[in-house]
Structure formats: structure tokens, C-alpha cells
Coordinates of N, CA, C and O in Angstrom, one line a residue:
M674 N 158.2 119.8 115.3 CA 157.3 118.8 115.1 C 156.3 119.8 114.7 O 155.6 120.6 115.3
P675 N 155.4 119.3 113.5 CA 154.3 119.9 113.0 C 152.9 119.5 113.7 O 153.1 118.7 114.4
I676 N 152.3 120.6 113.7 CA 150.5 120.3 114.4 C 149.7 119.9 113.2 O 149.6 120.7 112.0
Y677 N 149.0 119.2 113.3 CA 147.7 118.8 112.6 C 146.6 119.3 113.1 O 146.3 119.1 114.3
E678 N 145.8 119.4 112.2 CA 144.3 119.3 112.4 C 143.5 118.2 111.8 O 143.8 117.5 110.9
Y679 N 142.2 117.6 112.3 CA 141.7 116.7 111.9 C 140.4 116.9 111.4 O 139.8 117.7 111.9
K680 N 140.1 116.2 110.7 CA 138.7 116.2 110.0 C 137.9 114.8 110.3 O 138.7 113.7 109.5
V681 N 136.9 114.6 110.7 CA 136.2 113.2 110.6 C 135.0 113.3 110.2 O 134.1 114.3 110.1
V682 N 134.5 112.4 108.9 CA 133.5 112.4 108.1 C 132.9 111.1 108.2 O 133.4 110.1 108.4
P683 N 131.5 110.8 108.1 CA 131.0 109.8 107.9 C 131.3 109.0 106.6 O 131.6 109.7 105.3
A684 N 131.6 107.4 106.8 CA 131.9 106.8 105.6 C 130.4 106.7 104.9 O 129.5 106.7 105.4
P685 N 130.7 106.5 103.3 CA 129.5 106.4 102.4 C 128.9 105.3 102.9 O 129.8 104.1 103.3
V686 N 127.4 105.2 103.0 CA 126.8 103.9 103.2 C 126.0 103.7 101.9 O 125.5 102.6 101.9
K687 N 126.3 104.4 101.0 CA 125.5 103.9 99.5 C 126.4 104.2 98.4 O 127.5 105.2 98.4
G688 N 126.4 103.4 97.4 CA 127.3 103.4 96.4 C 127.1 104.6 95.3 O 125.9 105.0 95.4
L689 N 128.1 104.8 94.3 CA 127.8 105.9 93.4 C 127.6 105.0 92.1 O 128.6 104.2 91.9
K690 N 127.0 105.4 91.3 CA 127.0 104.8 89.9 C 128.0 105.6 88.9 O 128.1 106.8 89.2
G691 N 128.7 104.7 88.3 CA 129.6 105.2 87.5 C 130.0 104.5 86.3 O 129.6 103.4 86.3
K692 N 130.6 105.1 85.2 CA 131.0 104.4 84.3 C 132.1 103.3 84.3 O 133.0 103.3 85.1
G693 N 131.8 102.0 84.2 CA 132.6 100.7 84.4 C 132.5 100.1 85.8 O 133.2 99.4 86.0
T694 N 131.7 100.8 86.7 CA 131.2 100.3 88.0 C 130.3 99.1 88.0 O 129.1 99.5 87.2
K695 N 130.2 97.9 88.5 CA 129.3 97.0 88.4 C 129.1 96.6 89.8 O 130.2 96.4 90.6
G696 N 128.1 95.9 90.2 CA 127.7 95.5 91.5 C 127.8 96.3 92.7 O 128.3 97.8 92.6
T697 N 127.4 96.1 93.8 CA 127.6 96.7 95.4 C 129.0 96.9 95.4 O 129.1 98.1 95.9
Q698 N 129.6 96.2 95.2 CA 131.2 96.2 95.6 C 131.8 97.7 95.0 O 132.5 98.4 95.5
G699 N 131.5 97.7 93.6 CA 132.4 98.5 92.8 C 131.5 99.9 93.1 O 132.6 100.9 93.0
R700 N 130.3 100.1 93.4 CA 129.6 101.4 93.4 C 130.1 102.0 94.8 O 130.5 102.7 95.1
F701 N 130.1 100.8 95.7 CA 130.7 101.4 97.1 C 132.3 102.0 97.2 O 132.5 103.0 97.7
A702 N 132.8 101.2 96.3 CA 134.4 101.6 96.2 C 134.6 102.8 95.3 O 135.5 103.9 96.0
L703 N 133.9 102.8 94.7 CA 133.6 104.4 93.7 C 133.2 105.7 94.6 O 134.0 106.7 94.6
A704 N 132.1 105.0 95.6 CA 131.9 106.4 96.5 C 133.0 106.5 97.3 O 133.1 107.9 97.7
L705 N 133.7 105.7 98.0 CA 134.8 105.9 98.9 C 135.9 106.4 98.3 O 136.4 107.4 98.7
E706 N 136.0 106.2 97.1 CA 137.2 106.9 96.4 C 137.1 108.2 96.1 O 137.8 108.9 96.0
T707 N 135.9 108.7 95.6 CA 135.3 110.0 95.3 C 135.5 110.8 96.4 O 136.1 111.8 96.4
L708 N 135.0 110.5 97.5 CA 135.1 111.2 98.8 C 136.5 111.4 99.3 O 136.9 112.5 99.7
M709 N 137.6 110.3 99.2 CA 138.9 110.3 99.4 C 139.5 111.3 98.7 O 140.5 112.2 99.0
N710 N 139.3 111.1 97.2 CA 140.1 112.3 96.1 C 139.4 113.4 96.3 O 140.4 114.6 96.3
E711 N 138.6 113.9 96.9 CA 138.0 115.2 97.0 C 138.5 115.7 98.1 O 138.9 116.8 98.2
L712 N 138.6 115.1 99.2 CA 139.3 115.5 100.7 C 140.9 115.6 100.4 O 141.6 116.3 100.8
G713 N 141.4 114.7 99.6 CA 142.7 114.5 99.3 C 143.2 116.0 98.4 O 144.2 116.5 98.7
A714 N 142.3 116.3 97.5 CA 142.6 117.4 96.7 C 142.7 118.7 97.4 O 143.1 119.7 97.1
A715 N 141.9 119.1 98.5 CA 141.9 119.9 99.5 C 142.7 120.0 100.6 O 143.0 120.9 101.4
G716 N 143.9 118.8 100.6 CA 144.9 118.8 101.3 C 144.8 118.0 102.6 O 145.8 117.8 103.3
W717 N 143.7 117.3 102.5 CA 143.6 116.1 103.8 C 144.3 114.8 103.4 O 143.9 114.6 102.4
E718 N 144.8 114.3 104.5 CA 145.8 113.1 104.5 C 144.7 112.2 105.2 O 144.5 112.3 106.2
Y719 N 144.5 111.1 104.4 CA 143.6 109.9 104.8 C 144.8 109.2 105.9 O 145.5 108.8 106.0
Q720 N 143.7 109.1 107.2 CA 144.2 108.3 108.5 C 144.0 106.7 108.7 O 144.7 106.0 108.4
R721 N 142.5 106.7 108.9 CA 141.8 105.5 109.1 C 140.4 105.6 109.4 O 139.9 106.6 109.2
A722 N 140.0 104.6 109.4 CA 138.5 104.3 109.5 C 138.1 104.1 111.0 O 139.0 102.7 111.2
D723 N 137.3 104.1 111.7 CA 136.8 104.0 113.0 C 135.2 103.7 113.0 O 134.7 104.3 112.4
T724 N 135.0 102.7 113.7 CA 133.7 102.2 114.2 C 133.1 102.8 115.5 O 134.2 102.1 116.2
L725 N 132.5 103.5 115.6 CA 132.3 104.1 117.0 C 130.8 104.0 117.4 O 130.0 104.3 116.5
P726 N 130.6 103.9 118.8 CA 129.3 103.8 119.2 C 128.6 105.1 119.5 O 129.2 106.2 119.5
C727 N 127.2 105.4 119.0 CA 126.4 106.5 119.3 C 125.2 106.2 119.6 O 124.5 105.2 119.2
E728 N 124.5 107.0 120.6 CA 123.7 106.9 121.4 C 122.4 107.4 120.7 O 122.5 108.6 120.3
E729 N 121.2 106.6 120.2 CA 120.3 107.0 119.7 C 119.0 107.1 120.5 O 118.8 106.1 121.0
R730 N 117.9 107.9 120.1 CA 116.6 107.8 121.0 C 116.0 106.9 120.1 O 115.9 106.9 118.7
S731 N 115.2 106.1 120.7 CA 114.3 105.1 119.9 C 112.8 105.3 120.9 O 112.8 105.1 122.2
G732 N 111.8 105.4 120.2 CA 110.5 105.7 120.9 C 110.4 107.0 121.5 O 111.2 107.8 121.3
L733 N 109.8 107.2 122.5 CA 109.5 108.5 123.6 C 110.7 108.7 124.5 O 111.0 109.6 124.6
T734 N 111.2 107.4 125.3 CA 112.0 107.7 126.4 C 113.1 106.9 126.2 O 114.1 106.8 127.1
G735 N 113.1 105.7 125.4 CA 114.2 105.0 125.4 C 115.5 105.2 124.4 O 115.4 106.4 123.8
S736 N 116.6 104.5 124.5 CA 117.6 104.7 123.6 C 118.5 103.6 123.2 O 118.4 102.5 124.2
T737 N 118.9 103.4 122.3 CA 120.0 102.3 121.6 C 121.1 102.8 121.3 O 121.4 103.8 120.8
T738 N 122.0 101.9 121.1 CA 123.4 102.0 120.8 C 123.6 101.7 119.1 O 123.5 100.5 118.8
A739 N 123.8 102.5 118.3 CA 124.0 102.5 116.9 C 125.6 102.6 116.7 O 126.1 103.2 117.6
Y740 N 126.2 102.1 115.8 CA 127.7 102.1 115.5 C 127.8 102.6 114.1 O 127.1 102.6 113.0
Q741 N 128.7 103.7 114.2 CA 128.5 104.8 113.2 C 130.1 104.4 112.5 O 131.1 104.5 113.2
N742 N 130.3 104.3 111.1 CA 131.5 104.1 110.4 C 132.2 105.7 110.1 O 131.4 106.3 109.5
M743 N 133.3 106.0 110.7 CA 134.0 107.3 110.5 C 134.9 107.1 109.8 O 136.1 106.4 109.7
L744 N 135.4 108.1 109.0 CA 136.9 108.5 108.2 C 137.5 109.3 108.9 O 137.1 110.6 109.0
V745 N 138.8 109.2 109.3 CA 139.5 110.4 110.0 C 140.6 110.7 108.7 O 141.5 109.8 108.2
F746 N 140.9 112.1 108.7 CA 141.7 112.8 107.8 C 142.4 113.6 108.6 O 142.0 114.1 109.4
R747 N 143.7 114.1 108.2 CA 144.4 115.2 108.9 C 145.3 115.9 107.8 O 145.4 115.3 106.7
R748 N 145.7 117.2 108.1 CA 146.5 118.1 107.4 C 147.3 118.7 108.6 O 146.9 119.2 109.6
E749 N 148.5 119.4 107.8 CA 149.3 120.2 108.7 C 148.9 121.3 108.8 O 148.2 122.0 107.9
T750 N 148.7 122.1 109.9 CA 148.4 123.6 110.2 C 149.5 124.6 109.4 O 149.1 125.8 109.4
G751 N 150.6 124.4 109.6 CA 151.8 125.0 109.0 C 152.5 125.7 110.2 O 153.5 126.2 110.3
A752 N 151.8 125.5 111.6 CA 152.8 125.7 112.8 C 153.6 124.8 112.9 O 153.3 123.6 112.9
V753 N 154.4 125.0 114.0 CA 155.3 123.7 114.2 C 155.8 123.8 115.7 O 155.6 125.1 116.4
R754 N 155.6 122.9 116.6 CA 155.8 122.8 118.1 C 157.1 122.4 118.5 O 158.0 121.9 117.5
S755 N 157.4 123.0 119.5 CA 158.8 122.8 119.9 C 159.0 121.6 120.8 O 158.3 121.0 121.2
E756 N 160.2 121.1 120.9 CA 160.4 119.8 121.4 C 160.0 119.8 122.9 O 159.4 118.8 123.5
Q757 N 160.2 121.1 123.4 CA 159.9 121.4 124.9 C 158.3 121.2 125.0 O 158.0 120.7 126.1
A758 N 157.4 122.1 124.1 CA 156.2 121.7 124.5 C 155.7 120.4 124.1 O 154.7 120.1 125.1
V759 N 156.1 119.6 123.3 CA 155.9 118.3 122.9 C 155.9 117.6 124.5 O 155.2 116.6 125.0
A760 N 157.0 117.6 125.0 CA 157.6 117.0 126.3 C 156.7 117.3 127.4 O 156.6 116.4 127.9
K761 N 156.2 118.6 127.4 CA 155.5 118.8 128.4 C 154.2 118.6 128.4 O 153.4 118.4 129.4
A762 N 153.8 118.4 127.0 CA 152.3 117.9 126.9 C 151.9 116.7 127.0 O 150.8 116.0 127.2
A763 N 153.0 115.5 126.7 CA 152.9 114.4 126.6 C 153.1 113.9 128.1 O 154.0 114.0 128.8
P764 N 152.1 113.3 128.7 CA 152.3 112.8 130.0 C 152.9 111.3 130.2 O 153.1 110.6 129.1
E765 N 153.8 111.1 131.2 CA 154.6 110.2 131.4 C 154.0 108.4 131.4 O 152.6 108.6 131.8
A766 N 154.3 107.5 130.9 CA 153.7 106.3 130.8 C 153.3 106.1 132.3 O 154.1 106.2 133.1
G767 N 152.0 105.4 132.3 CA 151.6 105.0 133.7 C 150.6 106.3 134.2 O 149.8 105.8 135.6
Q768 N 150.9 107.5 133.9 CA 150.0 108.5 134.4 C 148.9 109.2 133.8 O 149.0 108.8 132.4
S769 N 147.9 109.2 134.3 CA 146.6 109.6 133.8 C 146.9 111.3 133.5 O 147.7 112.0 134.4
W770 N 146.2 111.7 132.5 CA 146.2 113.1 132.2 C 145.9 114.1 132.9 O 144.4 113.5 133.3
Q771 N 146.2 115.2 133.5 CA 145.7 115.9 134.6 C 145.8 117.5 134.2 O 147.0 117.7 133.6
P772 N 144.7 118.5 134.1 CA 145.2 119.8 133.4 C 146.0 120.7 134.4 O 146.1 120.0 135.6
A773 N 147.0 121.3 134.0 CA 147.9 122.2 134.8 C 147.2 122.8 135.7 O 146.2 123.6 135.2
P774 N 147.7 123.0 136.9 CA 146.8 123.8 137.8 C 147.2 125.1 137.5 O 148.3 125.5 137.0
R775 N 146.3 126.0 137.8 CA 146.4 127.5 137.4 C 147.1 128.3 138.6 O 146.9 128.2 139.5
A776 N 148.1 129.1 137.9 CA 149.2 129.8 139.0 C 148.4 131.1 139.3 O 147.4 131.6 138.4
A777 N 148.6 131.7 140.5 CA 147.8 132.9 140.8 C 148.5 134.0 139.8 O 149.5 133.8 139.4
A778 N 147.7 135.2 139.7 CA 148.1 136.2 138.9 C 149.4 136.8 139.5 O 149.3 136.9 140.8
P779 N 150.5 137.3 138.8 CA 151.7 137.5 139.4 C 151.2 139.0 139.7 O 150.5 139.7 139.1
A780 N 152.2 139.6 140.8 CA 151.9 141.0 141.0 C 152.4 141.9 140.1 O 153.3 141.7 139.0
P781 N 151.9 143.1 139.9 CA 151.9 143.8 138.9 C 153.5 144.4 138.8 O 154.3 144.7 140.0
A782 N 154.3 144.6 137.6 CA 155.4 144.8 137.4 C 155.6 146.3 137.6 O 154.8 147.0 137.6
P783 N 156.9 146.7 137.9 CA 157.1 148.1 137.8 C 156.8 148.9 136.6 O 156.8 148.3 135.5
A784 N 156.7 150.1 136.8 CA 156.5 150.9 135.5 C 157.8 150.8 134.5 O 157.8 151.8 133.9
A785 N 158.6 150.2 134.7 CA 159.5 150.1 133.7 C 159.4 149.9 132.3 O 158.3 149.2 132.1
P786 N 159.9 150.6 131.4 CA 159.5 150.0 129.8 C 159.8 148.8 129.6 O 161.0 147.8 129.9
A787 N 158.8 147.8 128.9 CA 158.9 146.3 128.9 C 158.9 145.7 127.7 O 158.4 146.9 126.8
A788 N 159.4 145.0 127.2 CA 159.5 144.5 125.6 C 157.8 144.2 125.4 O 156.9 143.9 126.3
P789 N 157.3 144.4 124.3 CA 155.7 144.0 124.0 C 155.4 142.5 124.1 O 156.5 141.8 123.8
A790 N 154.5 142.4 124.8 CA 154.2 140.6 125.0 C 154.0 140.2 123.9 O 153.3 140.9 122.8
A791 N 154.3 139.0 123.7 CA 154.2 138.1 122.7 C 152.5 137.5 122.5 O 152.1 137.3 123.7
P792 N 151.9 137.4 121.6 CA 150.7 137.1 121.7 C 150.2 135.7 122.2 O 151.4 134.9 122.0
A793 N 149.2 135.2 122.6 CA 149.3 133.8 123.1 C 149.2 133.0 121.7 O 148.8 133.4 120.9
A794 N 150.0 131.8 122.4 CA 150.3 130.8 121.1 C 149.0 130.1 120.9 O 148.7 129.4 121.7
P795 N 148.4 130.1 119.8 CA 147.2 129.9 119.3 C 147.5 128.1 119.3 O 146.5 127.4 119.6
A796 N 148.8 127.8 119.0 CA 149.1 126.2 119.1 C 148.7 125.7 120.3 O 148.3 124.5 120.3
T797 N 149.2 126.3 121.4 CA 148.8 125.9 122.7 C 147.4 126.0 123.2 O 146.9 124.9 123.7
Q798 N 146.7 126.5 122.6 CA 145.3 126.8 122.8 C 144.8 125.6 122.0 O 143.7 124.8 122.5
Q799 N 145.3 125.2 120.7 CA 144.4 124.2 120.1 C 144.8 122.9 120.6 O 144.0 122.0 120.4
A800 N 145.9 122.9 121.1 CA 146.5 121.6 121.7 C 145.7 121.3 123.0 O 145.1 120.1 123.2
T801 N 145.3 122.5 123.9 CA 144.7 122.2 124.9 C 143.0 121.7 124.3 O 142.4 120.8 125.2
E802 N 142.4 122.6 123.7 CA 140.9 122.1 123.2 C 141.1 120.5 122.4 O 140.2 119.9 122.7
A803 N 142.1 120.6 121.8 CA 142.2 118.9 121.1 C 142.1 117.7 122.3 O 141.4 116.9 122.2
A804 N 143.0 118.3 123.4 CA 143.1 117.2 124.5 C 141.8 117.0 124.9 O 141.4 116.1 125.6
A805 N 141.1 118.3 125.4 CA 139.9 118.2 126.2 C 138.7 117.4 125.2 O 138.1 116.6 125.9
A806 N 138.7 117.9 124.0 CA 138.0 117.0 123.0 C 138.1 115.6 123.0 O 137.4 114.5 122.8
A807 N 139.4 115.1 123.0 CA 139.7 113.8 123.2 C 139.3 113.3 124.2 O 138.8 112.0 124.4
A808 N 139.5 113.8 125.4 CA 139.0 113.0 126.9 C 137.6 113.1 126.8 O 137.0 111.9 127.3
A809 N 136.9 113.7 126.3 CA 135.3 113.9 126.2 C 134.9 112.8 125.2 O 134.0 112.0 125.7
A810 N 135.6 112.6 124.1 CA 135.2 111.6 123.5 C 135.5 110.0 124.0 O 134.6 109.0 124.0
L811 N 136.6 109.9 124.6 CA 137.0 108.5 125.3 C 136.0 108.3 126.3 O 135.5 107.3 126.5
S812 N 135.6 109.3 127.3 CA 134.9 109.0 128.3 C 133.2 108.6 127.5 O 132.7 107.7 128.2
A813 N 132.9 109.3 126.7 CA 131.7 108.9 126.2 C 131.7 107.5 125.5 O 131.0 107.0 125.5
Y814 N 132.9 106.9 124.8 CA 133.2 105.9 124.2 C 132.9 104.7 125.5 O 132.6 103.8 125.1
R815 N 133.7 104.9 126.6 CA 133.8 104.1 127.8 C 132.8 103.9 128.3 O 132.1 103.4 129.0
G816 N 131.6 105.1 128.1 CA 130.3 105.1 129.0 C 130.5 105.5 130.5 O 129.6 105.5 130.9
T817 N 131.8 106.2 130.7 CA 131.9 107.0 132.0 C 131.7 108.4 131.9 O 131.9 108.8 130.9
P818 N 131.2 109.1 132.8 CA 130.8 110.4 132.8 C 132.0 110.9 133.0 O 133.1 110.7 133.6
P819 N 132.1 112.3 132.2 CA 133.4 113.2 132.7 C 133.6 113.6 133.9 O 133.0 113.3 134.7
A820 N 135.0 113.6 134.3 CA 135.2 114.1 135.7 C 134.5 115.2 135.9 O 134.5 116.1 135.4
G821 N 133.8 115.1 137.1 CA 133.5 116.2 137.9 C 131.9 116.4 137.3 O 130.9 117.1 137.7
A822 N 131.3 115.4 136.8 CA 129.8 115.3 136.3 C 129.1 114.5 137.6 O 129.7 113.9 138.2
A823 N 127.8 115.0 137.4 CA 126.9 114.6 138.5 C 126.2 113.1 137.9 O 126.4 113.0 136.8
P824 N 126.3 112.2 139.0 CA 125.9 110.9 138.7 C 124.3 111.1 138.3 O 123.5 112.0 138.3
K825 N 124.0 110.0 137.2 CA 122.7 109.8 136.7 C 121.7 109.9 137.7 O 121.9 108.6 138.5
L826 N 120.5 110.3 137.8 CA 119.5 110.0 138.8 C 118.1 109.2 138.0 O 118.1 109.4 136.9
G827 N 117.8 108.2 138.7 CA 116.7 107.5 138.1 C 115.9 106.8 139.1 O 116.0 106.8 140.5
P828 N 115.2 105.8 138.8 CA 114.2 105.1 139.7 C 115.2 104.1 140.6 O 116.2 103.9 140.2
A829 N 114.7 103.9 141.7 CA 115.4 103.1 142.8 C 115.6 101.7 142.2 O 114.6 101.1 141.7
R830 N 116.5 101.2 142.3 CA 116.9 99.6 142.0 C 116.4 98.6 143.0 O 116.4 99.4 144.4
A831 N 116.3 97.4 142.9 CA 115.9 96.8 143.8 C 116.9 96.3 144.8 O 116.6 96.3 146.2
S832 N 118.1 96.5 144.5 CA 119.3 96.5 145.4 C 119.2 97.8 146.4 O 119.9 97.6 147.5
D833 N 118.7 98.8 146.1 CA 118.7 99.9 146.9 C 117.9 99.9 148.0 O 117.5 100.9 148.9
K834 N 116.6 99.0 148.0 CA 115.6 98.9 148.8 C 115.9 98.1 150.0 O 116.8 97.1 150.3
D835 N 115.4 98.7 151.5 CA 115.5 97.7 152.6 C 114.6 96.7 152.7 O 113.8 96.5 151.5
D836 N 114.8 95.9 153.5 CA 113.7 94.9 153.8 C 112.2 94.9 153.6 O 111.4 94.2 153.3
D837 N 112.2 96.2 154.4 CA 110.5 96.5 154.2 C 110.1 97.2 153.1 O 109.1 97.6 153.0
G838 N 110.9 97.3 151.9 CA 110.4 97.9 150.6 C 111.1 99.5 150.6 O 110.5 99.9 149.5
S839 N 111.1 100.1 151.7 CA 111.7 101.6 151.3 C 112.9 101.8 150.8 O 113.7 100.6 151.1
V840 N 113.0 102.6 150.3 CA 114.4 103.0 149.4 C 115.1 103.5 150.6 O 115.0 104.3 151.5
A841 N 116.5 102.9 150.7 CA 117.4 103.2 151.8 C 118.3 104.6 151.5 O 118.4 104.8 150.4
A842 N 118.3 105.3 152.5 CA 119.2 106.4 152.1 C 120.7 106.3 152.1 O 121.3 105.5 152.6
Q843 N 121.3 107.0 151.2 CA 122.8 106.8 150.8 C 123.2 108.0 151.3 O 123.1 108.9 151.0

């Protein structure tokens, strides 16, 4: 099974003037076509367009949510994953993904001559990094803090106050 790398670029927001293009739709289509052809010539395969929320600052302390249009491309890295690695990396249906527990370091081996150790598989490291990035993006999209993150602190809400107006200890 091939391993892919992904590239996410912002969709064009402005059209391009070109010979034979008329109107806003034609210019926008030309801008999109040009971007896709440039990335296609570099070996990137178009996958999809996504609209994702992005929190932006507004004023001194405020923030608003804007939506960004992104284009997703992929290409093969040349590495190939074994079927066992795929089965091990994909969680079963109904289970949430959890990182594998780290095993304790093994005891040192006797001084017998051993075969040279294989270098760490970069595909495994890339898969782990990709999974972590995907989990972070999903939690940001859902508005939930990543696992282990501290809760946001802010002013007390009216529901947190006692009858006498003091803040209740939690």
C-alpha cells in the first residue's frame, strides 16, 4: 500500500485575467485551473476542496470565526507500507485512537556479535506525525481542547456564583 504526503493550499479568492476569459466566473475558473495545473505538473494529485473554520482576532481582545476554503492535494512518497503496518495503525470500528504505550527499555544484550540494526522506518514516524496532526486539527475543528490540555480560565459566570454573589469553590 503506497504512502502519501499531502499539501493543503488556500483556494484562490481573486480571478486571473487571461485571453478569452470573460466575467468573474471565467476569471475565477482560470485562477483555479492555473493553480491546479502548476501543482499537477509538480506531481500533486487534486483530492478535494474543504471549508474549515479559522479563529481570527478582532479588535484588541475579541475573536471571530472566519471560514477558509482550502484545496487538498496528495502525491506518493515512493515508500510502501506493509499490510501488517496498515492493520496495526488502523483502529477497529467503535474504538477511539490511542497512542501505543511505550515499553520499558530492554535489558542490554550479551556481547555476542549481532546483525547491524535497521534504521528507524521513516514511514512509521511520518504516519505517527500525520496521525497527531490530524487529531489536533480535528480537535481544533470541533472546538474541543486536545487531550491533556488545561481548561480555559476566564471570568466567573453567573452560574458559578453562590446566592450571596461570591464565587463558589469548585
